[in-house]
Amino acid sequence: MSDHDEGCICKGNWRAIVNEYGPKIGRRFVDRHGDEYTFFGIVHSDDDYYYGMAKKDGTFLLCSCVGYLEGERGMGFTEIPNA
């Protein structure tokens, strides 16, 4: 596939999102309410890209890649440091 393939999702924001968040796959985060999630990957859907978050109870959360996962200006998640 060439860099000029108009149907390629690897153009534009996709590469930037993968470069920034790809290394965080499998990492644990806590939300504003103290609930723990695992970042399971970047989801490509028919309308946008999402950060995929899994809660220990088996529920899933898709957060829009328009923002950031972390920080008050983002989705409010804080990464839990690896022990």
PDB file of N, CA and C in Angstrom:
ATOM      1  N   MET A   1       0.855  -1.169   0.000  1.00  0.00           N
ATOM      2  CA  MET A   1       0.000   0.000   0.000  1.00  0.00           C
ATOM      3  C   MET A   1       0.903   1.236   0.000  1.00  0.00           C
ATOM      4  N   SER A   2       0.613   2.178  -0.824  1.00  0.00           N
ATOM      5  CA  SER A   2       1.419   3.395  -0.910  1.00  0.00           C
ATOM      6  C   SER A   2       0.930   4.442   0.075  1.00  0.00           C
ATOM      7  N   ASP A   3       1.773   5.451   0.305  1.00  0.00           N
ATOM      8  CA  ASP A   3       1.391   6.558   1.181  1.00  0.00           C
ATOM      9  C   ASP A   3       0.260   7.387   0.574  1.00  0.00           C
ATOM     10  N   HIS A   4      -0.039   7.166  -0.684  1.00  0.00           N
ATOM     11  CA  HIS A   4      -1.040   7.968  -1.383  1.00  0.00           C
ATOM     12  C   HIS A   4      -2.377   7.251  -1.517  1.00  0.00           C
ATOM     13  N   ASP A   5      -2.539   6.129  -0.828  1.00  0.00           N
ATOM     14  CA  ASP A   5      -3.783   5.379  -0.871  1.00  0.00           C
ATOM     15  C   ASP A   5      -4.841   6.126  -0.060  1.00  0.00           C
ATOM     16  N   GLU A   6      -5.834   6.661  -0.719  1.00  0.00           N
ATOM     17  CA  GLU A   6      -6.870   7.468  -0.062  1.00  0.00           C
ATOM     18  C   GLU A   6      -7.703   6.671   0.934  1.00  0.00           C
ATOM     19  N   GLY A   7      -7.754   5.344   0.798  1.00  0.00           N
ATOM     20  CA  GLY A   7      -8.545   4.527   1.700  1.00  0.00           C
ATOM     21  C   GLY A   7      -7.794   4.090   2.950  1.00  0.00           C
ATOM     22  N   CYS A   8      -6.562   4.505   3.091  1.00  0.00           N
ATOM     23  CA  CYS A   8      -5.725   4.062   4.202  1.00  0.00           C
ATOM     24  C   CYS A   8      -6.015   4.858   5.472  1.00  0.00           C
ATOM     25  N   ILE A   9      -6.305   4.143   6.578  1.00  0.00           N
ATOM     26  CA  ILE A   9      -6.540   4.830   7.848  1.00  0.00           C
ATOM     27  C   ILE A   9      -5.235   5.297   8.475  1.00  0.00           C
ATOM     28  N   CYS A  10      -4.101   4.858   7.914  1.00  0.00           N
ATOM     29  CA  CYS A  10      -2.816   5.194   8.526  1.00  0.00           C
ATOM     30  C   CYS A  10      -2.401   6.636   8.253  1.00  0.00           C
ATOM     31  N   LYS A  11      -3.176   7.345   7.484  1.00  0.00           N
ATOM     32  CA  LYS A  11      -2.862   8.743   7.194  1.00  0.00           C
ATOM     33  C   LYS A  11      -3.438   9.643   8.276  1.00  0.00           C
ATOM     34  N   GLY A  12      -2.859  10.810   8.449  1.00  0.00           N
ATOM     35  CA  GLY A  12      -3.419  11.811   9.358  1.00  0.00           C
ATOM     36  C   GLY A  12      -3.319  11.438  10.817  1.00  0.00           C
ATOM     37  N   ASN A  13      -4.427  11.610  11.537  1.00  0.00           N
ATOM     38  CA  ASN A  13      -4.448  11.433  12.985  1.00  0.00           C
ATOM     39  C   ASN A  13      -4.139  10.016  13.450  1.00  0.00           C
ATOM     40  N   TRP A  14      -4.463   9.022  12.647  1.00  0.00           N
ATOM     41  CA  TRP A  14      -4.267   7.632  13.076  1.00  0.00           C
ATOM     42  C   TRP A  14      -2.828   7.389  13.506  1.00  0.00           C
ATOM     43  N   ARG A  15      -1.865   7.793  12.697  1.00  0.00           N
ATOM     44  CA  ARG A  15      -0.450   7.577  13.046  1.00  0.00           C
ATOM     45  C   ARG A  15      -0.064   8.318  14.313  1.00  0.00           C
ATOM     46  N   ALA A  16      -0.527   9.544  14.456  1.00  0.00           N
ATOM     47  CA  ALA A  16      -0.205  10.318  15.660  1.00  0.00           C
ATOM     48  C   ALA A  16      -0.777   9.649  16.909  1.00  0.00           C
ATOM     49  N   ILE A  17      -2.005   9.164  16.819  1.00  0.00           N
ATOM     50  CA  ILE A  17      -2.651   8.501  17.951  1.00  0.00           C
ATOM     51  C   ILE A  17      -1.914   7.205  18.292  1.00  0.00           C
ATOM     52  N   VAL A  18      -1.587   6.416  17.293  1.00  0.00           N
ATOM     53  CA  VAL A  18      -0.880   5.148  17.528  1.00  0.00           C
ATOM     54  C   VAL A  18       0.506   5.416  18.112  1.00  0.00           C
ATOM     55  N   ASN A  19       1.210   6.410  17.596  1.00  0.00           N
ATOM     56  CA  ASN A  19       2.541   6.720  18.131  1.00  0.00           C
ATOM     57  C   ASN A  19       2.477   7.146  19.594  1.00  0.00           C
ATOM     58  N   GLU A  20       1.467   7.923  19.951  1.00  0.00           N
ATOM     59  CA  GLU A  20       1.368   8.421  21.321  1.00  0.00           C
ATOM     60  C   GLU A  20       0.798   7.385  22.290  1.00  0.00           C
ATOM     61  N   TYR A  21      -0.237   6.680  21.873  1.00  0.00           N
ATOM     62  CA  TYR A  21      -0.944   5.799  22.801  1.00  0.00           C
ATOM     63  C   TYR A  21      -0.644   4.314  22.616  1.00  0.00           C
ATOM     64  N   GLY A  22      -0.047   3.916  21.509  1.00  0.00           N
ATOM     65  CA  GLY A  22       0.311   2.513  21.309  1.00  0.00           C
ATOM     66  C   GLY A  22       1.137   1.935  22.449  1.00  0.00           C
ATOM     67  N   PRO A  23       2.154   2.666  22.923  1.00  0.00           N
ATOM     68  CA  PRO A  23       2.968   2.148  24.028  1.00  0.00           C
ATOM     69  C   PRO A  23       2.208   2.021  25.352  1.00  0.00           C
ATOM     70  N   LYS A  24       1.041   2.636  25.444  1.00  0.00           N
ATOM     71  CA  LYS A  24       0.257   2.585  26.687  1.00  0.00           C
ATOM     72  C   LYS A  24      -0.730   1.414  26.730  1.00  0.00           C
ATOM     73  N   ILE A  25      -0.827   0.657  25.636  1.00  0.00           N
ATOM     74  CA  ILE A  25      -1.741  -0.490  25.614  1.00  0.00           C
ATOM     75  C   ILE A  25      -1.336  -1.470  26.710  1.00  0.00           C
ATOM     76  N   GLY A  26      -2.321  -1.877  27.499  1.00  0.00           N
ATOM     77  CA  GLY A  26      -2.086  -2.792  28.609  1.00  0.00           C
ATOM     78  C   GLY A  26      -1.838  -2.087  29.935  1.00  0.00           C
ATOM     79  N   ARG A  27      -1.681  -0.786  29.899  1.00  0.00           N
ATOM     80  CA  ARG A  27      -1.441  -0.036  31.132  1.00  0.00           C
ATOM     81  C   ARG A  27      -2.757   0.212  31.863  1.00  0.00           C
ATOM     82  N   ARG A  28      -2.652   0.393  33.161  1.00  0.00           N
ATOM     83  CA  ARG A  28      -3.820   0.623  34.000  1.00  0.00           C
ATOM     84  C   ARG A  28      -3.985   2.112  34.287  1.00  0.00           C
ATOM     85  N   PHE A  29      -5.241   2.538  34.370  1.00  0.00           N
ATOM     86  CA  PHE A  29      -5.591   3.927  34.635  1.00  0.00           C
ATOM     87  C   PHE A  29      -6.697   3.965  35.672  1.00  0.00           C
ATOM     88  N   VAL A  30      -6.808   5.102  36.350  1.00  0.00           N
ATOM     89  CA  VAL A  30      -7.905   5.332  37.277  1.00  0.00           C
ATOM     90  C   VAL A  30      -8.648   6.575  36.796  1.00  0.00           C
ATOM     91  N   ASP A  31      -9.979   6.558  36.901  1.00  0.00           N
ATOM     92  CA  ASP A  31     -10.753   7.718  36.448  1.00  0.00           C
ATOM     93  C   ASP A  31     -11.003   8.675  37.612  1.00  0.00           C
ATOM     94  N   ARG A  32     -11.748   9.730  37.357  1.00  0.00           N
ATOM     95  CA  ARG A  32     -12.034  10.754  38.376  1.00  0.00           C
ATOM     96  C   ARG A  32     -12.766  10.211  39.599  1.00  0.00           C
ATOM     97  N   HIS A  33     -13.440   9.083  39.416  1.00  0.00           N
ATOM     98  CA  HIS A  33     -14.230   8.489  40.496  1.00  0.00           C
ATOM     99  C   HIS A  33     -13.469   7.406  41.248  1.00  0.00           C
ATOM    100  N   GLY A  34     -12.234   7.152  40.832  1.00  0.00           N
ATOM    101  CA  GLY A  34     -11.423   6.124  41.483  1.00  0.00           C
ATOM    102  C   GLY A  34     -11.576   4.745  40.896  1.00  0.00           C
ATOM    103  N   ASP A  35     -12.343   4.617  39.807  1.00  0.00           N
ATOM    104  CA  ASP A  35     -12.522   3.316  39.155  1.00  0.00           C
ATOM    105  C   ASP A  35     -11.312   3.004  38.290  1.00  0.00           C
ATOM    106  N   GLU A  36     -10.875   1.752  38.325  1.00  0.00           N
ATOM    107  CA  GLU A  36      -9.697   1.324  37.586  1.00  0.00           C
ATOM    108  C   GLU A  36     -10.074   0.717  36.233  1.00  0.00           C
ATOM    109  N   TYR A  37      -9.307   1.070  35.221  1.00  0.00           N
ATOM    110  CA  TYR A  37      -9.491   0.570  33.862  1.00  0.00           C
ATOM    111  C   TYR A  37      -8.154   0.135  33.299  1.00  0.00           C
ATOM    112  N   THR A  38      -8.210  -0.759  32.324  1.00  0.00           N
ATOM    113  CA  THR A  38      -7.030  -1.120  31.544  1.00  0.00           C
ATOM    114  C   THR A  38      -7.245  -0.611  30.125  1.00  0.00           C
ATOM    115  N   PHE A  39      -6.254   0.073  29.613  1.00  0.00           N
ATOM    116  CA  PHE A  39      -6.308   0.565  28.232  1.00  0.00           C
ATOM    117  C   PHE A  39      -6.003  -0.619  27.324  1.00  0.00           C
ATOM    118  N   PHE A  40      -7.012  -1.073  26.561  1.00  0.00           N
ATOM    119  CA  PHE A  40      -6.825  -2.267  25.742  1.00  0.00           C
ATOM    120  C   PHE A  40      -6.486  -1.970  24.289  1.00  0.00           C
ATOM    121  N   GLY A  41      -6.599  -0.723  23.862  1.00  0.00           N
ATOM    122  CA  GLY A  41      -6.185  -0.420  22.500  1.00  0.00           C
ATOM    123  C   GLY A  41      -6.934   0.746  21.890  1.00  0.00           C
ATOM    124  N   ILE A  42      -6.581   1.005  20.659  1.00  0.00           N
ATOM    125  CA  ILE A  42      -7.194   2.081  19.887  1.00  0.00           C
ATOM    126  C   ILE A  42      -8.200   1.432  18.941  1.00  0.00           C
ATOM    127  N   VAL A  43      -9.415   1.912  18.981  1.00  0.00           N
ATOM    128  CA  VAL A  43     -10.508   1.306  18.215  1.00  0.00           C
ATOM    129  C   VAL A  43     -10.822   2.180  17.006  1.00  0.00           C
ATOM    130  N   HIS A  44     -10.842   1.551  15.832  1.00  0.00           N
ATOM    131  CA  HIS A  44     -11.216   2.239  14.605  1.00  0.00           C
ATOM    132  C   HIS A  44     -12.652   1.867  14.288  1.00  0.00           C
ATOM    133  N   SER A  45     -13.552   2.832  14.343  1.00  0.00           N
ATOM    134  CA  SER A  45     -14.958   2.557  14.047  1.00  0.00           C
ATOM    135  C   SER A  45     -15.349   3.264  12.758  1.00  0.00           C
ATOM    136  N   ASP A  46     -16.603   3.175  12.407  1.00  0.00           N
ATOM    137  CA  ASP A  46     -17.050   3.791  11.165  1.00  0.00           C
ATOM    138  C   ASP A  46     -17.137   5.308  11.238  1.00  0.00           C
ATOM    139  N   ASP A  47     -17.121   5.863  12.465  1.00  0.00           N
ATOM    140  CA  ASP A  47     -17.271   7.312  12.580  1.00  0.00           C
ATOM    141  C   ASP A  47     -16.072   8.031  13.183  1.00  0.00           C
ATOM    142  N   ASP A  48     -15.176   7.315  13.856  1.00  0.00           N
ATOM    143  CA  ASP A  48     -14.055   7.981  14.519  1.00  0.00           C
ATOM    144  C   ASP A  48     -13.106   6.933  15.076  1.00  0.00           C
ATOM    145  N   TYR A  49     -12.089   7.401  15.798  1.00  0.00           N
ATOM    146  CA  TYR A  49     -11.177   6.539  16.538  1.00  0.00           C
ATOM    147  C   TYR A  49     -11.484   6.726  18.019  1.00  0.00           C
ATOM    148  N   TYR A  50     -11.262   5.660  18.792  1.00  0.00           N
ATOM    149  CA  TYR A  50     -11.562   5.697  20.219  1.00  0.00           C
ATOM    150  C   TYR A  50     -10.445   5.030  21.008  1.00  0.00           C
ATOM    151  N   TYR A  51     -10.286   5.467  22.264  1.00  0.00           N
ATOM    152  CA  TYR A  51      -9.432   4.780  23.215  1.00  0.00           C
ATOM    153  C   TYR A  51     -10.309   3.733  23.880  1.00  0.00           C
ATOM    154  N   GLY A  52      -9.900   2.475  23.839  1.00  0.00           N
ATOM    155  CA  GLY A  52     -10.673   1.402  24.443  1.00  0.00           C
ATOM    156  C   GLY A  52     -10.225   1.137  25.867  1.00  0.00           C
ATOM    157  N   MET A  53     -11.164   1.253  26.795  1.00  0.00           N
ATOM    158  CA  MET A  53     -10.880   1.066  28.213  1.00  0.00           C
ATOM    159  C   MET A  53     -11.746  -0.081  28.744  1.00  0.00           C
ATOM    160  N   ALA A  54     -11.133  -0.982  29.511  1.00  0.00           N
ATOM    161  CA  ALA A  54     -11.858  -2.115  30.096  1.00  0.00           C
ATOM    162  C   ALA A  54     -11.798  -2.021  31.615  1.00  0.00           C
ATOM    163  N   LYS A  55     -12.944  -2.148  32.228  1.00  0.00           N
ATOM    164  CA  LYS A  55     -13.053  -2.123  33.680  1.00  0.00           C
ATOM    165  C   LYS A  55     -12.963  -3.565  34.192  1.00  0.00           C
ATOM    166  N   LYS A  56     -12.522  -3.748  35.411  1.00  0.00           N
ATOM    167  CA  LYS A  56     -12.352  -5.090  35.971  1.00  0.00           C
ATOM    168  C   LYS A  56     -13.645  -5.897  35.990  1.00  0.00           C
ATOM    169  N   ASP A  57     -14.790  -5.210  36.067  1.00  0.00           N
ATOM    170  CA  ASP A  57     -16.069  -5.933  36.122  1.00  0.00           C
ATOM    171  C   ASP A  57     -16.549  -6.385  34.739  1.00  0.00           C
ATOM    172  N   GLY A  58     -15.733  -6.137  33.714  1.00  0.00           N
ATOM    173  CA  GLY A  58     -16.063  -6.600  32.369  1.00  0.00           C
ATOM    174  C   GLY A  58     -16.753  -5.576  31.490  1.00  0.00           C
ATOM    175  N   THR A  59     -17.015  -4.393  32.018  1.00  0.00           N
ATOM    176  CA  THR A  59     -17.618  -3.356  31.187  1.00  0.00           C
ATOM    177  C   THR A  59     -16.527  -2.633  30.391  1.00  0.00           C
ATOM    178  N   PHE A  60     -16.935  -2.088  29.267  1.00  0.00           N
ATOM    179  CA  PHE A  60     -16.011  -1.387  28.381  1.00  0.00           C
ATOM    180  C   PHE A  60     -16.442   0.059  28.215  1.00  0.00           C
ATOM    181  N   LEU A  61     -15.467   0.893  27.950  1.00  0.00           N
ATOM    182  CA  LEU A  61     -15.701   2.303  27.732  1.00  0.00           C
ATOM    183  C   LEU A  61     -14.904   2.717  26.506  1.00  0.00           C
ATOM    184  N   LEU A  62     -15.551   3.396  25.569  1.00  0.00           N
ATOM    185  CA  LEU A  62     -14.858   3.951  24.414  1.00  0.00           C
ATOM    186  C   LEU A  62     -14.806   5.457  24.581  1.00  0.00           C
ATOM    187  N   CYS A  63     -13.597   6.002  24.633  1.00  0.00           N
ATOM    188  CA  CYS A  63     -13.391   7.439  24.804  1.00  0.00           C
ATOM    189  C   CYS A  63     -12.914   8.017  23.487  1.00  0.00           C
ATOM    190  N   SER A  64     -13.524   9.075  23.042  1.00  0.00           N
ATOM    191  CA  SER A  64     -13.175   9.684  21.762  1.00  0.00           C
ATOM    192  C   SER A  64     -11.716  10.109  21.727  1.00  0.00           C
ATOM    193  N   CYS A  65     -11.071   9.827  20.617  1.00  0.00           N
ATOM    194  CA  CYS A  65      -9.679  10.227  20.429  1.00  0.00           C
ATOM    195  C   CYS A  65      -9.555  11.706  20.065  1.00  0.00           C
ATOM    196  N   VAL A  66     -10.668  12.431  20.097  1.00  0.00           N
ATOM    197  CA  VAL A  66     -10.612  13.875  19.859  1.00  0.00           C
ATOM    198  C   VAL A  66      -9.838  14.540  20.989  1.00  0.00           C
ATOM    199  N   GLY A  67      -9.911  13.970  22.187  1.00  0.00           N
ATOM    200  CA  GLY A  67      -9.211  14.518  23.342  1.00  0.00           C
ATOM    201  C   GLY A  67      -8.099  13.590  23.793  1.00  0.00           C
ATOM    202  N   TYR A  68      -7.651  13.819  25.009  1.00  0.00           N
ATOM    203  CA  TYR A  68      -6.616  13.005  25.627  1.00  0.00           C
ATOM    204  C   TYR A  68      -7.226  12.196  26.754  1.00  0.00           C
ATOM    205  N   LEU A  69      -6.652  11.043  27.027  1.00  0.00           N
ATOM    206  CA  LEU A  69      -7.131  10.237  28.141  1.00  0.00           C
ATOM    207  C   LEU A  69      -6.832  10.899  29.477  1.00  0.00           C
ATOM    208  N   GLU A  70      -5.648  11.474  29.577  1.00  0.00           N
ATOM    209  CA  GLU A  70      -5.162  11.949  30.872  1.00  0.00           C
ATOM    210  C   GLU A  70      -5.380  13.443  31.082  1.00  0.00           C
ATOM    211  N   GLY A  71      -5.461  13.795  32.360  1.00  0.00           N
ATOM    212  CA  GLY A  71      -5.507  15.199  32.746  1.00  0.00           C
ATOM    213  C   GLY A  71      -6.904  15.784  32.826  1.00  0.00           C
ATOM    214  N   GLU A  72      -6.971  16.914  33.478  1.00  0.00           N
ATOM    215  CA  GLU A  72      -8.243  17.615  33.650  1.00  0.00           C
ATOM    216  C   GLU A  72      -8.806  18.125  32.324  1.00  0.00           C
ATOM    217  N   ARG A  73      -7.946  18.458  31.382  1.00  0.00           N
ATOM    218  CA  ARG A  73      -8.418  18.922  30.072  1.00  0.00           C
ATOM    219  C   ARG A  73      -8.812  17.756  29.178  1.00  0.00           C
ATOM    220  N   GLY A  74      -8.434  16.566  29.580  1.00  0.00           N
ATOM    221  CA  GLY A  74      -8.761  15.369  28.822  1.00  0.00           C
ATOM    222  C   GLY A  74      -9.940  14.640  29.428  1.00  0.00           C
ATOM    223  N   MET A  75      -9.880  13.322  29.385  1.00  0.00           N
ATOM    224  CA  MET A  75     -10.970  12.481  29.894  1.00  0.00           C
ATOM    225  C   MET A  75     -10.891  12.289  31.406  1.00  0.00           C
ATOM    226  N   GLY A  76      -9.823  12.795  32.024  1.00  0.00           N
ATOM    227  CA  GLY A  76      -9.699  12.725  33.475  1.00  0.00           C
ATOM    228  C   GLY A  76      -9.064  11.461  34.018  1.00  0.00           C
ATOM    229  N   PHE A  77      -8.468  10.640  33.158  1.00  0.00           N
ATOM    230  CA  PHE A  77      -7.798   9.429  33.627  1.00  0.00           C
ATOM    231  C   PHE A  77      -6.389   9.774  34.096  1.00  0.00           C
ATOM    232  N   THR A  78      -5.915   8.985  35.054  1.00  0.00           N
ATOM    233  CA  THR A  78      -4.543   9.088  35.530  1.00  0.00           C
ATOM    234  C   THR A  78      -3.910   7.721  35.420  1.00  0.00           C
ATOM    235  N   GLU A  79      -2.742   7.653  34.796  1.00  0.00           N
ATOM    236  CA  GLU A  79      -2.078   6.372  34.657  1.00  0.00           C
ATOM    237  C   GLU A  79      -1.563   5.902  36.008  1.00  0.00           C
ATOM    238  N   ILE A  80      -1.745   4.613  36.279  1.00  0.00           N
ATOM    239  CA  ILE A  80      -1.242   4.005  37.502  1.00  0.00           C
ATOM    240  C   ILE A  80       0.178   3.526  37.195  1.00  0.00           C
ATOM    241  N   PRO A  81       1.151   4.014  37.953  1.00  0.00           N
ATOM    242  CA  PRO A  81       2.542   3.593  37.685  1.00  0.00           C
ATOM    243  C   PRO A  81       2.708   2.085  37.833  1.00  0.00           C
ATOM    244  N   ASN A  82       3.536   1.497  36.976  1.00  0.00           N
ATOM    245  CA  ASN A  82       3.839   0.066  37.078  1.00  0.00           C
ATOM    246  C   ASN A  82       4.624  -0.187  38.362  1.00  0.00           C
ATOM    247  N   ALA A  83       4.245  -1.247  39.037  1.00  0.00           N
ATOM    248  CA  ALA A  83       4.935  -1.579  40.300  1.00  0.00           C
ATOM    249  C   ALA A  83       6.186  -2.382  40.041  1.00  0.00           C
TER     250      ALA A  83
END
